[in-house]
Amino acid sequence: MDIVVVTTIIASLFLVIGVAEPLAARLRLPYSVILAVFGSLIAIAAAFFLHTELTDALNPVAEAILGLPIRSNVFLYVFLPTLLFQATLGMELRRMLDDWVPILMLAVVAVVVATLSVGYALAWVSALPLAACLLIGSIVSTTDPSAVVSIFRSISAPRRLARIIEGESLLNDAAAIALFGLFMGFVMLGLPDPDLEEALARFPLLILGGAGTGWALARAAVWIMGLFRRHELAQVSISAALPYLAYIIAEQSVGASGVIAVVASGLTLNLTAPGRLPPQAWANLRELWDVLAHWAGALIFILAALLIPRLLEKVSLQEVLLVGVVVIAAIAARAVILFALLPLLTKVKLSPKVERPYRVAILWGGLRGAVTLALALAVTESFRVPAEIQRVVGILATGFTLFTLLVQGTTLRWVIGRLGLDQLSSIDQALSRQVVAVALQTVREDIAQTNENYELNRETVRAEAIQFGERLEAAVKRAEDSADILDRDRITLGLIALAGHERDSILARLREQTISARMAEMALANADRLIEGARSQGRSGYQRVARRNLAYGPTFRIAGWLNSRLGISAPLARITADRFELLLSQRLILRDLGSFIDNRIRRIHGRRVAELLHELLTRRVDAVETALDGLRLQYPGYAEQLERRFIRRTALRLEEREYLSMREDGLVGAEVYMSVMQDLEARRAKAETRPRLDIAVQKTALVRQFPLFADLDETATRRLARVLKTHYVNAGKVILRKDTPVRSVYFIASGAVEAETAGQVVRLGRGDMFGQMAILARRTLPTEIRVIAPTTLLELDENRFRRLLSRSKTLRSAVQESARKRGVSLPDLE
């Protein structure tokens, strides 16, 4: 085919893509529906022009359209990796980890259930072999969530719900394509009744092999990109190669799932690259992938839609009925997951609650799209698949896709309206009024400053000010006098606004490059949790999330176990350094929120709400300071290194601003500006490198800070540091229970615990110890030790404690004094 004709057709398709999006918005229809309709109409028009004598002049164009070299490998090897990779880069991974249970249920479990449901339903009502029926089930089990997600966003649905659907879509495609590969192999081998146990046993191997391949390639890519910090285009080029290499190597060399490899490589890059790349480079890389994925998604839909008339040639009534069977079985399988399995998981507290109206919307919004058509095309192109099976697969997959697009897609917004999901709740209506009032107040202040700067006509300014003031007064009155808002709702609105401003402050710090992209991502995830916690549970939800953000997570505890049990300190050092830097960043950001409460929230919600928010903010600041103090005690000197790094980064940002100002004022030329900026970038790259945290060295320094070990010599101190085990414990955990044997003594490095004995409560803090009484008295004591704040404990077993006690006079004195205060008699400790 002439390259000029092909180029012209592709360029014309881009024009169609440009028209489709605004048309979809105007018609209030999903974008994918418009693309599918356009593609089908183009193919039908081309076939009409080719077979009528009235338009012979258009025959070359029609032949070119119908003869486009559209093959399944184009979709699977060119477009699909682009879509999957971009989806992983745009994910809020740390937030999705909060909802990993429902995501996996909707993705992996739902795919398997849908595949089996459709497969056995078809096998029951048709003469097709079971392998072919299961192949069709795997093809139609993929979903395209773009329509329902875009509508949920437009109606201000919970962000958590949109994240669940997006995460489901990503893993859904990967799982479905992996199953498709399995059943396609059975069909090509001519096995009518495959062994499902064998098929499902191979399924994890496909996933693990693909995940390992993607992870390894992404780690190598991040390392190479880190070497090219000053060459942004080189970094982007490496990212462009990553998904395609991952897909090809996994499929052709490893024999695993290429789709899983692409997903794993994108997730790894999303987690690790922000810490290795400059913030602006990472932002530009993601923007480029957004554009590539937009084009790829639109092209794959239009090109696949061009094939619909060909796939639906000579459809019989029996095949139309089989399409109906596929529709019913697929919807029923999805309903089982949404209305049976998800509520069960919610009841056992493994999944967040998804309200029934949203589950109905997710059910009806399970549209199928280009991936389904591409997989069906792969079957129709395979010469090893019998011709009759090729035909039936093409018809059923295409018919089911058209049903979801033209029936479910066009009625989805109506269904959401009938469910009442497009109506703002009273608290959201109040929030919108608050936003308007605050925005107008800010505009008034800025306009007043503008008038002073430009000395505009006083009469004109006064007339406009009166009109604007009336609008502002009405907006503020609506925000203040909402009769349907309770006081607790006002507090909730204030907390949402406060967390939103915290998010804006983090983004501002990121733009100024005073905090790293990786820390900004973690801080933004925490701020989003605060917003959702306040939305769902008000003040208690906000406080619960604030405590959780400071608590030791499961990864921290695993890293601590690796360090104490196996002597592997690298994960703990990295996570501790992250925690240190995040706490420092949070402290800086939280200290700026007080002025926002006074300048904005007090104006809308009054003095009482503002004072309450100040109190909550003070508690958060104190909690962060306490956590920082604990880390400073454990790792003396490291906090100072991080603070020095922050000061250097801030100074570099201010220096860059001065150079830019001089350049814009014409004080320096382009050559001088480029020279000083190159020097500044070199110093910035050096300042970006985070100081290394040596756990072993810091632990010895920590032991020296305990007054209990003050009389130990250097050798004994180092020996003690080696045998002490470190435990990171969250508030609420019981360390020792009443009347249970005690085998170790615990020393509090940071945090606090409560010791309850016979109804009396004693609090122990940094530098104290517990457990020694039971060991020395040689009997169990009616004492329970409970942690009341995130705490770091050093554990020493009984035998080593007794040997240490015999050598340290200071420790013996401390033990005797502790026993005297508690009225416990101990044997002679000499």
Tab-separated table of N, CA and C in Angstrom, residues 29 34 59 81 122 170 263-264 296 298 320 357 489 539 597 621 633 635 713 733 761 776 785 812:
chain	number	residue	atom	x	y	z
A	29	LEU	N	-21.886	11.571	26.306
A	29	LEU	CA	-21.694	10.143	26.091
A	29	LEU	C	-20.245	9.786	26.366
A	34	ILE	N	-18.197	7.144	21.285
A	34	ILE	CA	-18.092	7.987	20.092
A	34	ILE	C	-17.023	7.440	19.156
A	59	ASN	N	-12.945	5.026	-4.830
A	59	ASN	CA	-12.564	3.627	-4.635
A	59	ASN	C	-11.158	3.458	-4.069
A	81	PRO	N	1.062	-2.146	25.274
A	81	PRO	CA	2.074	-1.750	26.261
A	81	PRO	C	2.026	-0.266	26.608
A	122	LEU	N	-21.851	-21.031	27.627
A	122	LEU	CA	-21.812	-21.284	26.185
A	122	LEU	C	-21.727	-22.779	25.878
A	170	LEU	N	-6.565	-2.198	35.359
A	170	LEU	CA	-5.169	-2.494	35.020
A	170	LEU	C	-4.869	-3.981	35.224
A	263	VAL	N	3.115	-4.192	33.293
A	263	VAL	CA	2.516	-3.630	34.512
A	263	VAL	C	3.555	-3.558	35.634
A	264	ALA	N	4.331	-4.629	35.815
A	264	ALA	CA	5.345	-4.642	36.876
A	264	ALA	C	6.419	-3.587	36.625
A	296	ALA	N	-2.707	6.426	21.673
A	296	ALA	CA	-2.768	4.973	21.500
A	296	ALA	C	-4.168	4.441	21.794
A	298	ALA	N	-7.053	6.038	21.643
A	298	ALA	CA	-8.005	6.451	20.615
A	298	ALA	C	-7.793	5.674	19.318
A	320	VAL	N	-26.838	-14.560	17.305
A	320	VAL	CA	-27.354	-13.418	18.070
A	320	VAL	C	-27.821	-13.892	19.451
A	357	PRO	N	-25.618	1.820	45.559
A	357	PRO	CA	-25.743	2.552	44.281
A	357	PRO	C	-24.449	2.550	43.465
A	489	ASP	N	-20.670	19.284	60.948
A	489	ASP	CA	-20.387	19.369	59.517
A	489	ASP	C	-19.487	20.556	59.198
A	539	ARG	N	-14.309	14.571	62.323
A	539	ARG	CA	-13.131	14.814	63.146
A	539	ARG	C	-12.450	13.519	63.573
A	597	ILE	N	-5.802	28.781	58.661
A	597	ILE	CA	-6.982	28.719	59.538
A	597	ILE	C	-7.456	30.125	59.890
A	621	VAL	N	1.183	18.659	65.193
A	621	VAL	CA	2.551	19.175	65.252
A	621	VAL	C	3.310	18.531	66.404
A	633	LEU	N	17.003	10.768	68.860
A	633	LEU	CA	17.665	10.028	69.930
A	633	LEU	C	18.284	8.744	69.395
A	635	TYR	N	19.158	8.062	66.261
A	635	TYR	CA	20.175	8.285	65.220
A	635	TYR	C	20.725	9.703	65.349
A	713	ASP	N	32.420	0.189	79.449
A	713	ASP	CA	33.531	0.654	78.623
A	713	ASP	C	33.157	0.517	77.146
A	733	LYS	N	-0.439	-1.757	71.199
A	733	LYS	CA	0.050	-3.132	71.277
A	733	LYS	C	0.445	-3.469	72.714
A	761	VAL	N	-1.770	2.659	87.407
A	761	VAL	CA	-1.111	2.837	86.107
A	761	VAL	C	0.119	3.708	86.288
A	776	LEU	N	13.956	-10.956	87.859
A	776	LEU	CA	14.749	-11.014	89.091
A	776	LEU	C	13.955	-11.630	90.239
A	785	ILE	N	1.838	-4.455	80.254
A	785	ILE	CA	2.562	-3.338	79.639
A	785	ILE	C	1.950	-3.084	78.267
A	812	ARG	N	22.427	-1.778	88.322
A	812	ARG	CA	21.925	-2.367	89.575
A	812	ARG	C	21.200	-1.314	90.401
